[in-house]
Each structure stands twice: as structure tokens, then as C-alpha cells.
Short mmCIF file of C-alpha atoms and ligand atoms in Angstrom, two decimals:
data_model
loop_
_atom_site.label_atom_id
_atom_site.label_comp_id
_atom_site.label_asym_id
_atom_site.label_seq_id
_atom_site.Cartn_x
_atom_site.Cartn_y
_atom_site.Cartn_z
CA GLY N 25 0.00 0.00 0.00
CA ASN N 26 1.02 3.65 -0.27
CA SER N 27 0.30 6.60 1.94
CA PRO N 28 -1.41 9.36 -0.02
CA GLY N 29 -1.98 11.74 2.86
CA ARG N 30 -1.82 12.47 6.54
CA GLY N 31 -3.24 9.63 8.62
CA THR N 32 -4.46 7.65 5.59
CA ALA N 33 -3.37 4.23 4.33
CA VAL N 34 -4.48 2.66 1.08
CA ILE N 35 -4.13 -1.00 0.24
CA THR N 36 -3.38 -1.28 -3.46
CA ARG N 37 -4.29 -4.44 -5.33
CA THR N 38 -1.39 -6.14 -7.08
CA LYS N 39 -3.01 -9.25 -8.55
CA THR N 40 -4.47 -8.92 -12.04
CA LYS N 41 -8.22 -9.58 -12.20
CA THR N 42 -8.76 -13.14 -13.40
CA LYS N 43 -12.38 -13.79 -12.38
CA LYS N 44 -14.52 -14.92 -15.28
CA PRO N 45 -18.04 -13.50 -15.34
CA SER N 46 -20.85 -15.82 -14.23
CA LEU N 47 -22.88 -17.15 -17.14
CA TYR N 48 -26.65 -17.41 -17.43
CA ARG N 49 -28.84 -19.57 -19.64
CA VAL N 50 -31.78 -17.84 -21.27
CA LEU N 51 -34.69 -20.28 -21.54
CA ILE N 52 -38.07 -20.14 -23.21
CA LEU N 53 -41.04 -22.06 -21.86
CA ASN N 54 -43.73 -23.89 -23.78
CA ASP N 55 -47.36 -22.82 -23.70
CA ASP N 56 -50.47 -23.87 -25.64
CA TYR N 57 -51.13 -20.54 -27.40
CA THR N 58 -48.02 -18.86 -28.79
CA PRO N 59 -47.77 -19.66 -32.52
CA MET N 60 -44.77 -21.77 -33.56
CA GLU N 61 -43.88 -19.19 -36.20
CA PHE N 62 -43.75 -16.44 -33.56
CA VAL N 63 -41.28 -18.44 -31.45
CA ILE N 64 -39.09 -19.07 -34.49
CA HIS N 65 -39.13 -15.34 -35.20
CA ILE N 66 -38.06 -14.57 -31.59
CA LEU N 67 -35.13 -16.96 -31.87
CA GLU N 68 -34.00 -15.42 -35.17
CA ARG N 69 -34.46 -11.81 -34.07
CA PHE N 70 -33.12 -11.79 -30.50
CA PHE N 71 -30.82 -14.83 -30.44
CA GLN N 72 -29.29 -14.67 -33.96
CA LYS N 73 -30.37 -18.22 -34.82
CA ASP N 74 -30.68 -19.29 -38.44
CA ARG N 75 -34.05 -20.67 -39.47
CA GLU N 76 -32.98 -24.32 -39.06
CA SER N 77 -31.61 -23.83 -35.51
CA ALA N 78 -34.59 -21.69 -34.54
CA THR N 79 -37.01 -24.37 -35.73
CA ARG N 80 -35.08 -27.10 -33.89
CA ILE N 81 -35.10 -25.12 -30.62
CA MET N 82 -38.79 -24.21 -30.95
CA LEU N 83 -39.74 -27.88 -31.54
CA HIS N 84 -37.57 -28.95 -28.57
CA VAL N 85 -39.45 -26.50 -26.34
CA HIS N 86 -42.80 -27.59 -27.80
CA ASN N 87 -41.99 -31.26 -27.04
CA HIS N 88 -40.05 -30.95 -23.75
CA GLY N 89 -41.52 -27.83 -22.11
CA VAL N 90 -38.36 -25.73 -21.90
CA GLY N 91 -35.28 -25.03 -24.00
CA GLU N 92 -32.11 -22.98 -24.15
CA CYS N 93 -31.89 -19.92 -26.41
CA GLY N 94 -28.33 -19.01 -25.47
CA VAL N 95 -25.80 -18.40 -22.70
CA TYR N 96 -24.78 -14.86 -21.75
CA THR N 97 -23.33 -12.70 -19.01
CA PHE N 98 -25.86 -11.33 -16.51
CA GLU N 99 -26.65 -7.98 -18.14
CA VAL N 100 -26.93 -9.40 -21.65
CA ALA N 101 -29.16 -12.25 -20.43
CA GLU N 102 -31.39 -9.77 -18.56
CA THR N 103 -31.71 -7.65 -21.69
CA LYS N 104 -32.67 -10.67 -23.84
CA VAL N 105 -35.35 -11.73 -21.33
CA SER N 106 -36.81 -8.20 -21.29
CA GLN N 107 -36.78 -7.92 -25.08
CA VAL N 108 -38.56 -11.27 -25.50
CA MET N 109 -41.13 -10.58 -22.76
CA ASP N 110 -41.87 -7.09 -24.14
CA PHE N 111 -42.20 -8.35 -27.72
CA ALA N 112 -44.45 -11.27 -26.69
CA ARG N 113 -46.66 -8.94 -24.64
CA GLN N 114 -46.88 -6.40 -27.47
CA ASN N 115 -48.16 -9.21 -29.69
CA GLN N 116 -50.50 -10.56 -26.99
CA HIS N 117 -48.80 -13.94 -26.72
CA PRO N 118 -48.26 -15.61 -23.33
CA LEU N 119 -44.69 -16.75 -24.16
CA GLN N 120 -42.46 -16.82 -21.07
CA CYS N 121 -38.69 -16.29 -21.09
CA VAL N 122 -36.46 -16.72 -18.03
CA MET N 123 -32.78 -16.83 -17.11
CA GLU N 124 -30.93 -19.19 -14.77
CA LYS N 125 -27.36 -19.25 -13.50
CA LYS N 126 -25.29 -22.01 -15.10
N1 LIG C 220 -46.86 -25.09 -28.07
C1 LIG C 220 -47.03 -24.01 -29.00
C2 LIG C 220 -48.07 -24.41 -30.07
O1 LIG C 220 -48.38 -25.56 -30.19
C3 LIG C 220 -45.72 -23.63 -29.71
C4 LIG C 220 -44.70 -23.10 -28.78
C5 LIG C 220 -43.38 -23.52 -28.86
C6 LIG C 220 -45.04 -22.14 -27.80
C7 LIG C 220 -42.41 -23.02 -28.01
C8 LIG C 220 -44.06 -21.62 -26.95
O2 LIG C 220 -41.79 -21.54 -26.24
C9 LIG C 220 -42.75 -22.06 -27.05
N2 LIG C 220 -48.55 -23.44 -30.83
#
């Protein structure tokens, strides 16, 4: 540490930051009402999936109840969830999107 002023001591950090950010899965949940085509569109628009991957993920969710859209750091994952929830609500679909720590 150094001593910048009268009666003050500062501990300086020597070690380089090496902590990796925690990662979060963004998941979509199945429901009985959201059109398949709408879910495919969500996956293309907000998760940069090509049509084939988007269709595969949508069908996985349709058949299994839940599926992974992508893995992101906290703030990015939060933003994706908000974007999906806002877009679904705007279009009056009950689609649910959540995040979970890996
Ligand atoms: N189960 C919906 C239907 O049959 C399709 C769907 C798939 C809805 C995935 C939501 O996350 C979802 N129209």
C-alpha cells in the first residue's frame, strides 16, 4: 500500500483480475397458445439463430416444455429476457422467457 496523505493508508491491489463472469442460460417455456412461427421469429431476431436452428429449438421447447436460447453474461441475459417478454406482450402472446445461473 502507499500513503497518499496524513493519517491515511491505502491497500493497493497487485493481482491482475482473473475472475470470469458468471454465465446465465436464457430459456423459453412452452405454452399452448403462442404460434410456432412467432417463437421461431423470436429466436432469429433476438438470439441470432438461423431458421434451421430456430425451428429445432422451438420444436424442442414444444416437445419438452423448456429449452435454451443461449448463454450470456448477466446484463446481456437480462436484456434478452426483457426484449422477449416485451415483444411477446406487445403481440398478446403468453410466451415466457427466463434466465438461470449455469
Ligand atoms: N406449443 C405451441 C403451439 O403448439 C408452440 C410453442 C413452442 C409455444 C415453443 C411456446 O416456447 C414455445 N402453438
